[in-house]
Every structure is written in C-alpha cells, then in structure tokens.
PDB file of C-alpha atoms in Angstrom:
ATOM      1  CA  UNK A   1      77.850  84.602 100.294  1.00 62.00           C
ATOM      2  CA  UNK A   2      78.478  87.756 101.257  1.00 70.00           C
ATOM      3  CA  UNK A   3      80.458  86.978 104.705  1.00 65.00           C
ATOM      4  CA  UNK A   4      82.584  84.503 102.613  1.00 69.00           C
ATOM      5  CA  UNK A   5      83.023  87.347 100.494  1.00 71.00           C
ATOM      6  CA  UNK A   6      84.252  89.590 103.711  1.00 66.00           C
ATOM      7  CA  UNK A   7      86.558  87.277 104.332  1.00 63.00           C
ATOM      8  CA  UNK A   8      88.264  87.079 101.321  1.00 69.00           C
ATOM      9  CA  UNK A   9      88.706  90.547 101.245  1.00 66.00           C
ATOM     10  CA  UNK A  10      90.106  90.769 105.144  1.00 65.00           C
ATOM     11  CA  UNK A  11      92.857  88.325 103.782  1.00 66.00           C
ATOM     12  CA  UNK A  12      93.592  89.864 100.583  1.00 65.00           C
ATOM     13  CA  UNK A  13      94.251  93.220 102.365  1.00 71.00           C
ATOM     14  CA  UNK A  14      96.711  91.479 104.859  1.00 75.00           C
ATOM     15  CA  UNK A  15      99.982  93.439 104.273  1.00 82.00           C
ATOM     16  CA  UNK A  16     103.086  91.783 102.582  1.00 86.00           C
ATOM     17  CA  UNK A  17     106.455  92.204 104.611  1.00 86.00           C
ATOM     18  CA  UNK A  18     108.099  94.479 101.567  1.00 88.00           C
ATOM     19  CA  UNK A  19     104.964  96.756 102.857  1.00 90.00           C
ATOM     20  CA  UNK A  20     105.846  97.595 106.395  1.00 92.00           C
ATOM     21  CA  UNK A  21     107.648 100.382 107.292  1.00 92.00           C
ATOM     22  CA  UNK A  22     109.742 100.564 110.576  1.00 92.00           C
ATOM     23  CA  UNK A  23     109.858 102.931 113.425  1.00 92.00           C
ATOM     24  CA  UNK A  24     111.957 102.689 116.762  1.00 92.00           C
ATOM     25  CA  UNK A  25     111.775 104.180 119.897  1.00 91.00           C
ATOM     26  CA  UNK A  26     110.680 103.719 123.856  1.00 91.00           C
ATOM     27  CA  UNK A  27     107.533 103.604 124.390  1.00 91.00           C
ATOM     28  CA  UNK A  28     106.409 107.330 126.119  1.00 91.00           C
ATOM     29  CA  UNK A  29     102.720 106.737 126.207  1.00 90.00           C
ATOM     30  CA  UNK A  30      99.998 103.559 125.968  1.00 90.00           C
ATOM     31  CA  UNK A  31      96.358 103.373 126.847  1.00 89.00           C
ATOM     32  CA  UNK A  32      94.737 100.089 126.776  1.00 89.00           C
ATOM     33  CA  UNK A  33      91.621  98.892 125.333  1.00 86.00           C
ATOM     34  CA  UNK A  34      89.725  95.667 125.351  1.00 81.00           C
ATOM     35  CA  UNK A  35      91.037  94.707 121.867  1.00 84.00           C
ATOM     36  CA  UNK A  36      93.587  96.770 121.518  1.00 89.00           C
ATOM     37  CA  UNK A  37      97.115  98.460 123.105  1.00 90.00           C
ATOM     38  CA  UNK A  38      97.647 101.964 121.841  1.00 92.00           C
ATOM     39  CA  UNK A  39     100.947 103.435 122.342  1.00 92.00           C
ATOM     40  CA  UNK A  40     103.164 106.372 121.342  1.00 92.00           C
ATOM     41  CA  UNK A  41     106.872 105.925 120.538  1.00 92.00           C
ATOM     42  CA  UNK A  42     109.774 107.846 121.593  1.00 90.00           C
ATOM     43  CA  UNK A  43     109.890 109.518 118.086  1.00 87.00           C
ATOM     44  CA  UNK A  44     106.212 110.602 117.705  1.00 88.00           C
ATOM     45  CA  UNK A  45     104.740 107.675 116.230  1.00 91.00           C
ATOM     46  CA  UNK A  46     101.602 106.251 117.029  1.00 92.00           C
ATOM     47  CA  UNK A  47     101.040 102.813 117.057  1.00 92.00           C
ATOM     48  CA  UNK A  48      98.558 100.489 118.044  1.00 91.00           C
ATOM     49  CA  UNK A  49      98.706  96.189 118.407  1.00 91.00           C
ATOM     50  CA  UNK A  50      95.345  94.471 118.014  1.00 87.00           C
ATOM     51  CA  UNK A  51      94.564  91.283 120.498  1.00 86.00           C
ATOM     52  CA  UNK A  52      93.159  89.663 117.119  1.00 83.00           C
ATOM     53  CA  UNK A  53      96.615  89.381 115.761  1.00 83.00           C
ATOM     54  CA  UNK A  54      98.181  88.750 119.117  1.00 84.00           C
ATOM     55  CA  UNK A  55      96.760  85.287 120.267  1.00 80.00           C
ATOM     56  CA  UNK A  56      99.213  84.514 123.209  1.00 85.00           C
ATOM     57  CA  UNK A  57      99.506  88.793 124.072  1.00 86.00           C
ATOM     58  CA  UNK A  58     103.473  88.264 124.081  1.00 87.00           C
ATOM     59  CA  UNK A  59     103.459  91.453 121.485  1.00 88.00           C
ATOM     60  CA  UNK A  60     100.990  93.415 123.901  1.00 89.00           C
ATOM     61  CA  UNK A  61     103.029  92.598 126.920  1.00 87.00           C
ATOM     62  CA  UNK A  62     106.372  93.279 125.275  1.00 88.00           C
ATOM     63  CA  UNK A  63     104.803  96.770 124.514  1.00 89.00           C
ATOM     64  CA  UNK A  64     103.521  97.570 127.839  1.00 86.00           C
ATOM     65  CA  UNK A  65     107.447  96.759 129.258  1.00 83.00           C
ATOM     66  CA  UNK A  66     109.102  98.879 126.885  1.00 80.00           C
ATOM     67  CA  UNK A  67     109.398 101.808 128.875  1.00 79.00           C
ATOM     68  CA  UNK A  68     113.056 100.368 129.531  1.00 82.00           C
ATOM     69  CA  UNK A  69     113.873  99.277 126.483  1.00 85.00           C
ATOM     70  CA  UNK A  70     113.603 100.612 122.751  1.00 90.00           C
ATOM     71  CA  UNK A  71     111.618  98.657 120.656  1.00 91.00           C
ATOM     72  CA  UNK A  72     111.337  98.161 116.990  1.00 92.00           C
ATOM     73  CA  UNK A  73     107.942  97.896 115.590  1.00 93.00           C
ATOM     74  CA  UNK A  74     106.696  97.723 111.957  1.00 92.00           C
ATOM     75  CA  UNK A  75     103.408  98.982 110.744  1.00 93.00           C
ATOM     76  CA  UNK A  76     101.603  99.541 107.624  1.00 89.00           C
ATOM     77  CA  UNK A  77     101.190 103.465 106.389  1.00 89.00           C
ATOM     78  CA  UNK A  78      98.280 103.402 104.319  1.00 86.00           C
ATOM     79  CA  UNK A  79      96.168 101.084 107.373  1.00 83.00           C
ATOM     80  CA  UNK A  80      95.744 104.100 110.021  1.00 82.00           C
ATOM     81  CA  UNK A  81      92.537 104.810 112.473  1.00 81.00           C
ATOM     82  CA  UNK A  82      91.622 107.400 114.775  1.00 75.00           C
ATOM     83  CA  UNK A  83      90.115 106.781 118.592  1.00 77.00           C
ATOM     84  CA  UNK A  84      88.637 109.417 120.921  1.00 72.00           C
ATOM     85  CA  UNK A  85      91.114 109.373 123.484  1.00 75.00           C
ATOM     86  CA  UNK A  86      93.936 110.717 121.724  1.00 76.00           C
ATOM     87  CA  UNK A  87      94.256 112.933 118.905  1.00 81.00           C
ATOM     88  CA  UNK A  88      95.731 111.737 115.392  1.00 85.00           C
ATOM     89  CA  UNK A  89      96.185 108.898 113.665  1.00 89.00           C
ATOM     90  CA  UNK A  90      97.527 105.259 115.147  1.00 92.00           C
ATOM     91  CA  UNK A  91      98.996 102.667 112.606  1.00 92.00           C
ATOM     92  CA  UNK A  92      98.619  99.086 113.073  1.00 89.00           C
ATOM     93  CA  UNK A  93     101.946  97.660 114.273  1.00 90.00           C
ATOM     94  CA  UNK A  94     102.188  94.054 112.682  1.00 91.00           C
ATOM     95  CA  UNK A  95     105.409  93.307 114.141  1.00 92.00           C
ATOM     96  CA  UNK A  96     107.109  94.156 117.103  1.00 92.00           C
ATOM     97  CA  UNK A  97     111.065  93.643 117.924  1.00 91.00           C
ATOM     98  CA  UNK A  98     112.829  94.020 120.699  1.00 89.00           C
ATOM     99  CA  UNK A  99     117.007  93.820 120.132  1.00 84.00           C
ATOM    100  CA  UNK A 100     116.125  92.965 116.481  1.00 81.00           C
ATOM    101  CA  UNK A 101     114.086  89.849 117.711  1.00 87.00           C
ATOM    102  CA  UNK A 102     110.380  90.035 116.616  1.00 88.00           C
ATOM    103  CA  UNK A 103     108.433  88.724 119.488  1.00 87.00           C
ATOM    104  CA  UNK A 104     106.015  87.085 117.060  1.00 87.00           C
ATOM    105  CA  UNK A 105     106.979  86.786 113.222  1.00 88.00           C
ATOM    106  CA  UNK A 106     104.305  88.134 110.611  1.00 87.00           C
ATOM    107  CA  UNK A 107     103.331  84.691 109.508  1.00 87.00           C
ATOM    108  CA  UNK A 108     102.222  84.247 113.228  1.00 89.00           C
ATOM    109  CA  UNK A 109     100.388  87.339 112.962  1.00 88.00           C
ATOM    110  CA  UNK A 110      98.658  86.630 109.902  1.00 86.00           C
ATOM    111  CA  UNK A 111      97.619  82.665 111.433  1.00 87.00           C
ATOM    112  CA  UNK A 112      96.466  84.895 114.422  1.00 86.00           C
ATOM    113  CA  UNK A 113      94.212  87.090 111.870  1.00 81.00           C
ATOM    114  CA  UNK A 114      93.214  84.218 110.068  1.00 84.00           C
ATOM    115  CA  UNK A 115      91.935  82.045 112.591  1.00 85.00           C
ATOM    116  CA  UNK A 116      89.932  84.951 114.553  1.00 81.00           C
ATOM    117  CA  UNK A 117      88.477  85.792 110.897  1.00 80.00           C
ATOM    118  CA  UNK A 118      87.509  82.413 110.421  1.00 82.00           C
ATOM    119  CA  UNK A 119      85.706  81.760 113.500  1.00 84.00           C
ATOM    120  CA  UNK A 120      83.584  85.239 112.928  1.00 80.00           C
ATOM    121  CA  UNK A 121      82.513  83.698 109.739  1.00 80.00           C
ATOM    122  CA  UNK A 122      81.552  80.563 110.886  1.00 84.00           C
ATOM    123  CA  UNK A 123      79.356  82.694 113.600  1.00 85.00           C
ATOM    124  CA  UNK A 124      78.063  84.755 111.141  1.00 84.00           C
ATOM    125  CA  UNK A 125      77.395  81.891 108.680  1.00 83.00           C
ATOM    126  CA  UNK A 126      75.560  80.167 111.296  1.00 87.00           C
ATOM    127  CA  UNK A 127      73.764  83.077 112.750  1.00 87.00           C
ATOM    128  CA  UNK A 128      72.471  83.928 108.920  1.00 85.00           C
ATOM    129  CA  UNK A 129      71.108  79.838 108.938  1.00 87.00           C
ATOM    130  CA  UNK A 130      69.819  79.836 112.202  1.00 89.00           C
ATOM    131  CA  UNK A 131      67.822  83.833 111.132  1.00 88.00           C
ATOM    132  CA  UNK A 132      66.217  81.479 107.753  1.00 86.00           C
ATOM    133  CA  UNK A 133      65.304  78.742 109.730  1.00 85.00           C
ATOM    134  CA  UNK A 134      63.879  80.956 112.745  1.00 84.00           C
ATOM    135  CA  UNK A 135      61.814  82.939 109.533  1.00 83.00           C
ATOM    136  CA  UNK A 136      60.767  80.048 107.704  1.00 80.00           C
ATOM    137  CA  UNK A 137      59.377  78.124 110.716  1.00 79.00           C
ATOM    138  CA  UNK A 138      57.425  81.535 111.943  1.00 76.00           C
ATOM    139  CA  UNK A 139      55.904  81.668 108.539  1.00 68.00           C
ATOM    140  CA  UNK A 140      52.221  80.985 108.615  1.00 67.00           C
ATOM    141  CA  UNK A 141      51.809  77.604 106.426  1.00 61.00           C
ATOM    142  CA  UNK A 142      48.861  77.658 103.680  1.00 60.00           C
ATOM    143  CA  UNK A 143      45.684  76.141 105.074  1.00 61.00           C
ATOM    144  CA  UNK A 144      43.793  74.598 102.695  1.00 60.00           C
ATOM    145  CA  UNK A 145      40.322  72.605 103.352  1.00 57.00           C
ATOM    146  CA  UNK A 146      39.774  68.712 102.908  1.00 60.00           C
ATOM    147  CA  UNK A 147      43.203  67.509 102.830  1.00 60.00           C
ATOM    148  CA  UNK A 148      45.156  70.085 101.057  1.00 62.00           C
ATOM    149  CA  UNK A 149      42.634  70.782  98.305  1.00 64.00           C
ATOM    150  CA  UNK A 150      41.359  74.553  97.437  1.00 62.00           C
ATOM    151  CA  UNK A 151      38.536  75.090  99.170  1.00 61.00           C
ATOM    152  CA  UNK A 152      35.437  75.704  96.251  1.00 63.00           C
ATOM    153  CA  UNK A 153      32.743  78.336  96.979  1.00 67.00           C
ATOM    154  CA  UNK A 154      30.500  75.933  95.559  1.00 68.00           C
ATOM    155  CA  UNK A 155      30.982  73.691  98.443  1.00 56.00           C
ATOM    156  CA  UNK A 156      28.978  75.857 101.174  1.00 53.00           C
TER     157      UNK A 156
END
C-alpha cells in the first residue's frame, strides 16, 4: 500500500507547464552520470536532464551538442539537488529547445516518468509478495501429535 502510495505522490508532484521557468544559453560545462547529464549554461544556470524522463536520450544528446548552439531549457525552481562534483544547486530541466523546438514535449516527459515509475512499482510490489511468501514458507508449521490433535500429558 505504501509503494502505491509513492507513486501517487511521484505523479502528483510532476510539474504543470505554467510552473517552469526558462533559461537560455550554450552549454559551458556538463559531466555525465549514469542517470543523469549535468550541465551549466552560458548564463550561470545549472541544470541537470534525468535518463528517467528521457527514454530515447534525444534531450541528453541535444545537451551534450550544444556547445554550438544556444539552447532553451525549462526547469522547475522549487525541484533543485546538490551532487559532489560540483558545487551548488542543479534544477531539473523538463524541457529542452533548441531554435524554439522542444526536442521532446512535457507530455513525453511525463509518459517517460510515468512508465519508469510504474515499472519500479510493479518491482517493488512483487519484491514485497515474493519477501511474504519467502517468510511464510520459512515459518516453522505447528506440530501437533496424532493427526493434528493437542498432544495430552495424560497420554504418556
């Protein structure tokens, strides 16, 4: 109950489009992590795309060639984390333009979120059955003497 409950909280907190703000620049910095493309824009920002809401990695790649070309990215304020690696904090870019084109819209985004959150609940659901089952079957069953009746101590 309390993945499905996880779950629903991950999608409640997915931002609405009227909540991204927008920054633009080159990118002047990115360091690349197994889930994860940080980069720093031309005007200071730091940003970061996560491969769990870029399926195909079209966003990701468009980042890593933007060294030529300024991009347009937007990101949610209040959703900010820290790595070790660089100091400050990096927003989550949701959407990333280039020429006023977003590579992937934020309804492809969310899908991407979506289905990634879905499949880690369906492990964790399953994970949580198959821990019960492994428990219950290690469980030491009652023993009882002639056929499941209590044995007496009159009987000896």
């Amino acid at each position: 109950m309390a993945l499905i409950g996880l779950f629903g909280v991950l999608e409640y907190r997915f931002p609405q489009a009227a909540q991204l703000e927008t920054a633009r620049g080159r990118v002047v910095w990115q360091q690349e992590t197994r889930g994860a493309l940080y980069f720093i824009l031309s005007d200071q920002r730091q940003l970061v795309v996560q491969a769990k809401g870029d399926a195909d990695g079209r966003q990701r790649q468009t980042v890593r060639d933007a060294t030529m070309y300024p991009l347009t990215v937007q990101f949610l304020p209040s959703q900010q984390s820290a790595v070790g690696f660089a100091p400050g904090p990096f927003y989550t870019a949701y959407v990333v333009a280039v020429g006023g084109k977003p590579v992937a819209r934020l309804e492809q985004v969310r899908a991407a979120y979506r289905r990634d959150n879905l499949v880690a609940l369906g492990m964790g659901v399953a994970a949580a059955l198959a821990g019960a089952w492994r428990v219950r079957s290690l469980s030491p069953a009652p023993r009882r003497a002639g056929g499941g009746r209590p044995a007496s101590r009159r009987s000896r």
